[in-house]
GROMACS .gro file of C-alpha atoms in nm:
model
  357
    1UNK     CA    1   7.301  13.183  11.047
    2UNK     CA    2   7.274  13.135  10.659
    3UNK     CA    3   7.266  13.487  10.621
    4UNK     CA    4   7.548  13.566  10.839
    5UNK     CA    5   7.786  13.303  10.600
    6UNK     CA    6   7.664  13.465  10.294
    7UNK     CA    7   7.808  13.778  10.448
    8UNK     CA    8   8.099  13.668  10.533
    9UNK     CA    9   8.177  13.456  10.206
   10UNK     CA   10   8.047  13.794  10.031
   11UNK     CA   11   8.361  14.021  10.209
   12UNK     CA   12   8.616  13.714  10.139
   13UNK     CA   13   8.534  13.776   9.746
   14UNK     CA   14   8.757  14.132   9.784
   15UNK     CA   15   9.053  13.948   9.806
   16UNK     CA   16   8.972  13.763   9.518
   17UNK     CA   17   8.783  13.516   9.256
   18UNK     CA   18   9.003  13.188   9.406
   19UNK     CA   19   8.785  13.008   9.625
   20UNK     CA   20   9.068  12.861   9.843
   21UNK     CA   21   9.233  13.213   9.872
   22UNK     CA   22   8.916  13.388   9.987
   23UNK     CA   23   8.860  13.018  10.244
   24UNK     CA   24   9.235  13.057  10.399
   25UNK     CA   25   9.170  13.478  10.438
   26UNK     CA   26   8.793  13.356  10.610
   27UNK     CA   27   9.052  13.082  10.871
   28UNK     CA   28   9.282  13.344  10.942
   29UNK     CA   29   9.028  13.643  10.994
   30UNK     CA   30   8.869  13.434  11.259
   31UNK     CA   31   9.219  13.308  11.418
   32UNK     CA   32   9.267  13.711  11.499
   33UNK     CA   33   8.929  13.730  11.616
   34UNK     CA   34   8.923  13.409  11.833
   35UNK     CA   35   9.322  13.546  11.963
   36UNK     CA   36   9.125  13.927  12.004
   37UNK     CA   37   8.814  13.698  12.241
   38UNK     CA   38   9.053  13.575  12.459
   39UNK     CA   39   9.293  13.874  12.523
   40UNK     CA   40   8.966  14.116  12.614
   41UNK     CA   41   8.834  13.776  12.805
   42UNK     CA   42   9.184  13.786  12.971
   43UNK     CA   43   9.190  14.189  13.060
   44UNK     CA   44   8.817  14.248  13.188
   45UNK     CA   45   8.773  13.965  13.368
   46UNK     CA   46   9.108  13.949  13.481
   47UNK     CA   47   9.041  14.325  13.658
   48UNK     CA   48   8.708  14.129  13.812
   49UNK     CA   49   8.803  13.820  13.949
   50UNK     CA   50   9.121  14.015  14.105
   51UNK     CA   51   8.910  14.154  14.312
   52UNK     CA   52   8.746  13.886  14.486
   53UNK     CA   53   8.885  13.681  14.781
   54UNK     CA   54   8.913  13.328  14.648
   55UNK     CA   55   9.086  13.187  14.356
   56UNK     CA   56   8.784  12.958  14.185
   57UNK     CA   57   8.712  13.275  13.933
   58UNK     CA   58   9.072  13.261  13.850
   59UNK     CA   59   9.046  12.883  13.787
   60UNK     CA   60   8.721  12.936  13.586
   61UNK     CA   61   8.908  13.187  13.328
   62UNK     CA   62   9.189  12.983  13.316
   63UNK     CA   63   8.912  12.704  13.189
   64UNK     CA   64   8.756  12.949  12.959
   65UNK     CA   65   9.112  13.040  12.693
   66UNK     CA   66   9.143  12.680  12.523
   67UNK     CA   67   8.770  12.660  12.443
   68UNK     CA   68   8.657  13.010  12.357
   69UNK     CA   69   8.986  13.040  12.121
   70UNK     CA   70   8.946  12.697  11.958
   71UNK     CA   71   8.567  12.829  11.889
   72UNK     CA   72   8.678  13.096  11.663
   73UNK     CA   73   8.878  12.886  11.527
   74UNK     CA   74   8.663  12.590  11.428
   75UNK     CA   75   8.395  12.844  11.321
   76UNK     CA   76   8.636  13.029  11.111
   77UNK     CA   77   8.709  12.656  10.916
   78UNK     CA   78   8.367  12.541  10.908
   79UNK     CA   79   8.321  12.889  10.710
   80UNK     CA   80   8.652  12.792  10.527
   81UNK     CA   81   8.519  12.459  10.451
   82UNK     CA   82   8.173  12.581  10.282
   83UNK     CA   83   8.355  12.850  10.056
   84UNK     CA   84   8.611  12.620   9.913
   85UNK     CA   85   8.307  12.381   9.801
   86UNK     CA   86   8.447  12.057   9.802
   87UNK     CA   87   8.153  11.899   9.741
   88UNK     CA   88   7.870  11.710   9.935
   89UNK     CA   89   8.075  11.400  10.102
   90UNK     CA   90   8.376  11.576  10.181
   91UNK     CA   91   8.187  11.889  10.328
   92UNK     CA   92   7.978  11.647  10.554
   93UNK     CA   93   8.286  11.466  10.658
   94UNK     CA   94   8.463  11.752  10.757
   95UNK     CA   95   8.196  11.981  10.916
   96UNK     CA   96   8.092  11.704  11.147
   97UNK     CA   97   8.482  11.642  11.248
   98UNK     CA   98   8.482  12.039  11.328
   99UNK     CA   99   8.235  12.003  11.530
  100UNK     CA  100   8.285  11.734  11.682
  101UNK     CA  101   8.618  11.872  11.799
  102UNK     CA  102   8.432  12.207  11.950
  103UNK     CA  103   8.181  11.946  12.149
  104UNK     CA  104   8.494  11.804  12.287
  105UNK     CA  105   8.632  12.065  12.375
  106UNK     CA  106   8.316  12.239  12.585
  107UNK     CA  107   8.280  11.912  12.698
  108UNK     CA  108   8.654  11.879  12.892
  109UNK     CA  109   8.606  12.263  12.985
  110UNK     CA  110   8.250  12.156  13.191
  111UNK     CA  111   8.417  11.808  13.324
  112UNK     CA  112   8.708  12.053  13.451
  113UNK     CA  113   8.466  12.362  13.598
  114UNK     CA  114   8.286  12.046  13.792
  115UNK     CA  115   8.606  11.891  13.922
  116UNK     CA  116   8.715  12.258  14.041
  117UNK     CA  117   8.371  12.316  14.236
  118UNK     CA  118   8.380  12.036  14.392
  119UNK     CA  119   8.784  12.077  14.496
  120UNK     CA  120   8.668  12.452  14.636
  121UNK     CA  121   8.384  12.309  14.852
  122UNK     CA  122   8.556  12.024  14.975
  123UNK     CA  123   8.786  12.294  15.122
  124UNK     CA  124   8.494  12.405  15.309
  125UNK     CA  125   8.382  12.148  15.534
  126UNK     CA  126   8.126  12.356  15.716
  127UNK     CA  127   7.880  12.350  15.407
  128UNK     CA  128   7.586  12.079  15.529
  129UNK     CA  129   7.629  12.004  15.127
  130UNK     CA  130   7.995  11.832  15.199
  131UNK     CA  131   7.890  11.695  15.534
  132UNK     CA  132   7.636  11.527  15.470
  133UNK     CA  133   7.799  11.346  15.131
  134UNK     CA  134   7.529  11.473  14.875
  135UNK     CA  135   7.831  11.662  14.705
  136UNK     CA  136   7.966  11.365  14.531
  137UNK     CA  137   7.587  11.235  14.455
  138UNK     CA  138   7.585  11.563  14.248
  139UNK     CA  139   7.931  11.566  14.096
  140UNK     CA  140   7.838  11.178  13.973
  141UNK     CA  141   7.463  11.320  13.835
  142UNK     CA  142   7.625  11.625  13.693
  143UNK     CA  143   7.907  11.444  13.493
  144UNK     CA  144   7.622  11.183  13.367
  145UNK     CA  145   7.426  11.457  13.241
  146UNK     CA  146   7.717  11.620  13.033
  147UNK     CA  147   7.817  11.294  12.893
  148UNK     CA  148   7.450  11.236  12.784
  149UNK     CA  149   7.486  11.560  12.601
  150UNK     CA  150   7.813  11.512  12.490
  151UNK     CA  151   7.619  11.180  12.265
  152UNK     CA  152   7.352  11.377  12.211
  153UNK     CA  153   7.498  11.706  12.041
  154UNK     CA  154   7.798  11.432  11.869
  155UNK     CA  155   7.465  11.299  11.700
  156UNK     CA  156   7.310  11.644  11.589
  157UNK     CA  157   7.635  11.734  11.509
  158UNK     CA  158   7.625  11.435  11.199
  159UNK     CA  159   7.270  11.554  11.134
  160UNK     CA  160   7.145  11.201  11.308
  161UNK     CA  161   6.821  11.154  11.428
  162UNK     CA  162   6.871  11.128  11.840
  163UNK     CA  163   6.550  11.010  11.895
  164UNK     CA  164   6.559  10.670  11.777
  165UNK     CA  165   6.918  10.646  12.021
  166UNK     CA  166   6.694  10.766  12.292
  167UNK     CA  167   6.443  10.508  12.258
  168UNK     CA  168   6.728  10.261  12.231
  169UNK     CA  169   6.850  10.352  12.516
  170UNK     CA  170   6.553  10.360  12.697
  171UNK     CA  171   6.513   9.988  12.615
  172UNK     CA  172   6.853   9.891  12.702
  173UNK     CA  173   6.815  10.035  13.053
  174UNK     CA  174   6.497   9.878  13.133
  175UNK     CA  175   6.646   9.535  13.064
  176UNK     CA  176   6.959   9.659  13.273
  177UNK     CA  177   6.706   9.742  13.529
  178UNK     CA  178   6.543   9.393  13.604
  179UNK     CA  179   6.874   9.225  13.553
  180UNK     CA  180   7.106   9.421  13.798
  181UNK     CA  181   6.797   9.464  14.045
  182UNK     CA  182   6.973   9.419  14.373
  183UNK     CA  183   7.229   9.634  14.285
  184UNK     CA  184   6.979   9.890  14.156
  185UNK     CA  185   6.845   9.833  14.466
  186UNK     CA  186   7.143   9.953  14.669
  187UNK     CA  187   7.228  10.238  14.475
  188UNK     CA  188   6.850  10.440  14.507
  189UNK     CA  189   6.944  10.323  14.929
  190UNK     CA  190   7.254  10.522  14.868
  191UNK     CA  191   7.087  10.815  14.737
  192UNK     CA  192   6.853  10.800  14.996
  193UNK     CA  193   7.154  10.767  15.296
  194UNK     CA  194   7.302  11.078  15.129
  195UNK     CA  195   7.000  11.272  15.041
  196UNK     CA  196   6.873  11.187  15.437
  197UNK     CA  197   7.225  11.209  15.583
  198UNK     CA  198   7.126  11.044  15.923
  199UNK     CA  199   7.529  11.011  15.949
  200UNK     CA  200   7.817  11.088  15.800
  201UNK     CA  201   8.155  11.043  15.796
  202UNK     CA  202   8.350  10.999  16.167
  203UNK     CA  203   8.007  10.889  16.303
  204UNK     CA  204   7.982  10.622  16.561
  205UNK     CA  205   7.676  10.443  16.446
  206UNK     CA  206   7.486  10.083  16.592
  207UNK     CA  207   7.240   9.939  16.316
  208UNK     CA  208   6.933   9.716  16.523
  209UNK     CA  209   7.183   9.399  16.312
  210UNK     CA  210   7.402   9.464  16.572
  211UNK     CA  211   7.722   9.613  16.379
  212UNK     CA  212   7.859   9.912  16.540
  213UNK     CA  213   8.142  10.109  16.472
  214UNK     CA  214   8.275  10.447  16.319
  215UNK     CA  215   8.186  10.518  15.956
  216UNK     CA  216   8.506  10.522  15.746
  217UNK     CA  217   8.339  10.529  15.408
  218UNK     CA  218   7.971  10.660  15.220
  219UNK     CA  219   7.918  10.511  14.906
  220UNK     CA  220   7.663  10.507  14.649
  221UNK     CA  221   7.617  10.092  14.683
  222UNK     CA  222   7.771  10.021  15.090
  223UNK     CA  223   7.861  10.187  15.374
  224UNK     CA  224   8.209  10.093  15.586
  225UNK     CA  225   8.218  10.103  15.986
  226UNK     CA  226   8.556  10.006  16.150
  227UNK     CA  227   8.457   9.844  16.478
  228UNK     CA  228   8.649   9.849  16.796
  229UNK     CA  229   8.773   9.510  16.693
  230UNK     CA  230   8.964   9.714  16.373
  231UNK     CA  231   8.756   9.505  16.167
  232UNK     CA  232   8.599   9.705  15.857
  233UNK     CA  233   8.250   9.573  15.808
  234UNK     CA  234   8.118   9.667  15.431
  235UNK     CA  235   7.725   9.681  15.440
  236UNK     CA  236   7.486   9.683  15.157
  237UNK     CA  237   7.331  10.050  15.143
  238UNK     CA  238   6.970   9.856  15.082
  239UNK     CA  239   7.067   9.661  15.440
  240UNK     CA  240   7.137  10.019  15.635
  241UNK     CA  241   6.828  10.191  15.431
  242UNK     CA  242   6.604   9.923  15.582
  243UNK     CA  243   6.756   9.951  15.938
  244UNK     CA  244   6.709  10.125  16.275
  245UNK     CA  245   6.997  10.366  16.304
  246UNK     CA  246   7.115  10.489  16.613
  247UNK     CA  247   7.434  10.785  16.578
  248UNK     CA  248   7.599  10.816  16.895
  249UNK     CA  249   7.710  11.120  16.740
  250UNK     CA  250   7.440  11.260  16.647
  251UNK     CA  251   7.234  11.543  16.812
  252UNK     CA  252   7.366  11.909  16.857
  253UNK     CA  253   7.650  11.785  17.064
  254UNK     CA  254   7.922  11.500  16.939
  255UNK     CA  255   7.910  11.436  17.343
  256UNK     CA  256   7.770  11.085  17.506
  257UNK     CA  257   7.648  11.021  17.775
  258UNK     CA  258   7.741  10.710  17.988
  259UNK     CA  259   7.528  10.558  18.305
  260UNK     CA  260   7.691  10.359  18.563
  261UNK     CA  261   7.406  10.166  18.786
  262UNK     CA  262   7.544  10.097  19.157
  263UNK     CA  263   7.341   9.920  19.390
  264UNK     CA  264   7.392   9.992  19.797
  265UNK     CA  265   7.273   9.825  20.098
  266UNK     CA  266   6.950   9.955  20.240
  267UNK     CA  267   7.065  10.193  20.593
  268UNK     CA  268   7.316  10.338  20.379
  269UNK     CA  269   7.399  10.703  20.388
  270UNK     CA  270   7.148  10.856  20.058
  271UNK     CA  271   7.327  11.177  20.050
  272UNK     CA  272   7.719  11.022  20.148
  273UNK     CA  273   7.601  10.744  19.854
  274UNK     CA  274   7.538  11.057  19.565
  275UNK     CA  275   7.840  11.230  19.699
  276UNK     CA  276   8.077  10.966  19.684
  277UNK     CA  277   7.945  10.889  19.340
  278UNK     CA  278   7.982  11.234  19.172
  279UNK     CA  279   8.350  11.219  19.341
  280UNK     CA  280   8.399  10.972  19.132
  281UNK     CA  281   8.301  11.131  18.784
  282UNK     CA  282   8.443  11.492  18.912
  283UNK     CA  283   8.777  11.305  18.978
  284UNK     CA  284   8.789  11.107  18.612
  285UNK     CA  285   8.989  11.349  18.396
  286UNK     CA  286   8.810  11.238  18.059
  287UNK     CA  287   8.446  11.247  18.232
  288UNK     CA  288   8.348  11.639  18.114
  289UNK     CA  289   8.227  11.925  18.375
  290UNK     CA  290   8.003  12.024  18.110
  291UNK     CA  291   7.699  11.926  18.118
  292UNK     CA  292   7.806  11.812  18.471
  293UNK     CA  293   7.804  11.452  18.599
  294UNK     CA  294   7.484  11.395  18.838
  295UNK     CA  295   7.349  11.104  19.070
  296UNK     CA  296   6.980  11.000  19.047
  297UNK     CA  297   6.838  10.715  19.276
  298UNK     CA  298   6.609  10.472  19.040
  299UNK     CA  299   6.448  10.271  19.275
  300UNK     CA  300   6.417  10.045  19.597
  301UNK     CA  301   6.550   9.686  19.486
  302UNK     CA  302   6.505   9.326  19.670
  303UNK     CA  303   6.809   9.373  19.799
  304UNK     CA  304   6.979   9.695  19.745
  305UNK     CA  305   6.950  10.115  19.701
  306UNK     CA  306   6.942  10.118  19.352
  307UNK     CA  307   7.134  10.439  19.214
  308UNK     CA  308   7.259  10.535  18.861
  309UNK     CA  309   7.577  10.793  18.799
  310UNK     CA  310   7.470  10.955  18.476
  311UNK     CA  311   7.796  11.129  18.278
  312UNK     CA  312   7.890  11.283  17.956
  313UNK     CA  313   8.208  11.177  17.760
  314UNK     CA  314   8.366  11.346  17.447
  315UNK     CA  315   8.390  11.065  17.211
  316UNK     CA  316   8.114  10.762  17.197
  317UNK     CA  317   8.361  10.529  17.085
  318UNK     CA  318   8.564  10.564  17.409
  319UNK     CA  319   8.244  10.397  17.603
  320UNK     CA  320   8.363  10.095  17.646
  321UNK     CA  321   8.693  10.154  17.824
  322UNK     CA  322   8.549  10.487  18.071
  323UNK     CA  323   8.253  10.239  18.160
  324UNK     CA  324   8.523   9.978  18.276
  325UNK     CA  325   8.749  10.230  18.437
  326UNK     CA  326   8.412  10.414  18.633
  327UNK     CA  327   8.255  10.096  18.738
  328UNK     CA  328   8.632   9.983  18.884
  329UNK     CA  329   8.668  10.378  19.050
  330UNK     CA  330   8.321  10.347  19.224
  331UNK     CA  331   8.372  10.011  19.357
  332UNK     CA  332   8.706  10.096  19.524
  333UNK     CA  333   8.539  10.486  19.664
  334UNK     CA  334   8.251  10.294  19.809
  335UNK     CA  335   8.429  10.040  19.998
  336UNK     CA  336   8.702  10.325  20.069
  337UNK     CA  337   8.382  10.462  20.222
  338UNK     CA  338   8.241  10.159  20.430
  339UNK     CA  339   7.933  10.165  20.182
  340UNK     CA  340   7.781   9.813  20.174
  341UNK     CA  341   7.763   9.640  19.793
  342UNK     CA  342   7.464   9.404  19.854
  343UNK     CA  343   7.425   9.080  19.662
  344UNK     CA  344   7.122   8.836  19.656
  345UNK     CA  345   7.028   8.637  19.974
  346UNK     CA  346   6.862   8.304  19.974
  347UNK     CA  347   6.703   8.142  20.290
  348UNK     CA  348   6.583   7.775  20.302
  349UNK     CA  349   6.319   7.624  20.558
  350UNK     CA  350   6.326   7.284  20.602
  351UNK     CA  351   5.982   7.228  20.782
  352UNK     CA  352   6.058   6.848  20.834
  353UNK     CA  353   6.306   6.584  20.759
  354UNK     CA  354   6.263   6.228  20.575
  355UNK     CA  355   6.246   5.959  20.798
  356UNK     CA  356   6.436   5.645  20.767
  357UNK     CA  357   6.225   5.318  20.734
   0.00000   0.00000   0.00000
């Protein structure tokens, strides 16, 4: 790198003995050069990314003028800066500005490229990466990571020593560690919900606490389910990550399946009984004809047939109501049917009674 400055500073002398005139010549040279970078960045790439189908090459060379432009430029003063001379202060002071500015500016460029990935595969919703929430775990990681370097390369850039900030920080987190433990606590949960993804967003979801609901919200420290009450319950992520989970959604179909248990008087028509029953489904319009509603007898009761109408629904959170309106539809279609409802019967012996004295 040496070298390549003596070489430059070494064509700058034919325009001259002055120091400043040959440092201004150096600035403008690389101004051309750093204009001459981004008009063949503009025209071959430009042909390439034409080509393609979606627009988040276009967005990435749009990213890529400011920064490779300001490069030149920066280099080209830097150059400037150790040809004029000024001596050892003011050259420090100034070179570590320069560069400074560059860092800043690669580091806005990255932040930017980041924000537009994530924008073009949130646009995709099929990717299991977006469904399953682990694409704003990496967006969070990745802008971490570029502000770390951002300090880091700030320090090198002021010839600092990075290591003893390392340490420091190392220190300084540890401390952080035992003193925000609970919250620590729920954050690794949160990794763990969105690394795991045993739900996601739009999920009807029952922890073994008892909360059920629909997941409105995935965060990094809580979950949020809206329950049927349209009450928003906000749960600790270490709470859910030490819970039994059950998604009503879940499985390869966002179907549920409802059972409705009907009890019938023993002499009662078995066939008329499973008939009369899968009426009933066939004839709900929100009960689904695929996988098909079906009867199963379960067993032989104290008092009564006991059968069980098993059916699938479309959304789990609409249990609640089709259980109501089934249960109401098979009472009427077995009476309407002359099908006897049992209930418990009690008989009491009296062997003798009490005397009076």
């Amino acid at each position: 790198m040496d070298e390549w400055i003596l070489r430059v500073q070494g064509w700058a002398e034919v325009f001259g003995p002055n120091p400043y005139v040959q440092a201004g010549i150096i600035a403008i040279v690389f101004v051309i050069i750093g204009k001459l970078a981004d008009l063949i960045l503009s025209a071959i790439a430009g042909r390439l990314v034409r080509k393609s189908k979606t627009d988040i090459d276009d967005r990435v060379i749009a990213l890529l003028h400011r920064p490779i432009f300001l490069t030149f430029v920066l280099i080209g003063l830097a150059m400037a800066t150790r040809r004029m001379d000024l001596g050892e202060t003011p050259e420090y002071v100034t070179l570590g500005i320069l560069g400074t500015i560059a860092i800043f500016v690669w580091y806005s460029m990255l932040r930017q490229l980041v924000d537009v990935i994530v924008t073009t595969l949130k646009k995709k919703p099929s990717r299991k990466i977006v469904e399953s929430g682990m694409l704003q775990l990496i967006q969070l990681v990745v802008k971490i990571l570029l502000l770390a370097l951002l300090v880091y390369f700030v320090i090198v850039a002021w010839e600092g020593d990075p290591t003893a900030w390392v340490a420091s920080a190392g220190i300084v987190g540890l401390a952080l560690s035992f003193a925000a433990r609970d919250s620590l606590s729920n954050l690794f949960a949160g990794v763990s919900i969105v690394a795991d993804a045993p739900y996601k967003t739009g999920d009807f979801i029952t922890l073994d606490s008892g909360e059920r609901g629909v997941v409105t919200f995935i965060g990094l420290r809580s979950t949020r389910l809206l329950t049927r009450d349209d009450i928003e319950i906000t749960i600790p992520n270490g709470l859910i990550g030490n819970s039994k989970i059950t998604n009503e959604a879940g499985g390869p179909s966002q179907k549920h399946r409802i059972r409705i248990a009907a009890g019938v008087s023993y002499g009662s028509d078995v066939d008329q009984v499973v008939a009369v029953l899968e009426g009933v489904a066939n004839d709900h319009d929100e009960v689904c004809n695929d996988p098909s509603p079906r009867v199963r007898m379960r067993g032989f009761g104290e008092s009564s047939l006991d059968f069980e109408l098993l059916c699938w629904i479309d959304r789990p959170i609409d249990r609640g109501r089709l259980r109501h309106e089934l249960f109401m539809a098979v009472y009427k279609a077995l009476n309407a049917n002359n099908i006897g409802i049992p209930f418990p019967t009690r008989e009491v012996h009296v062997n003798s009674l009490p005397t009076d004295t």
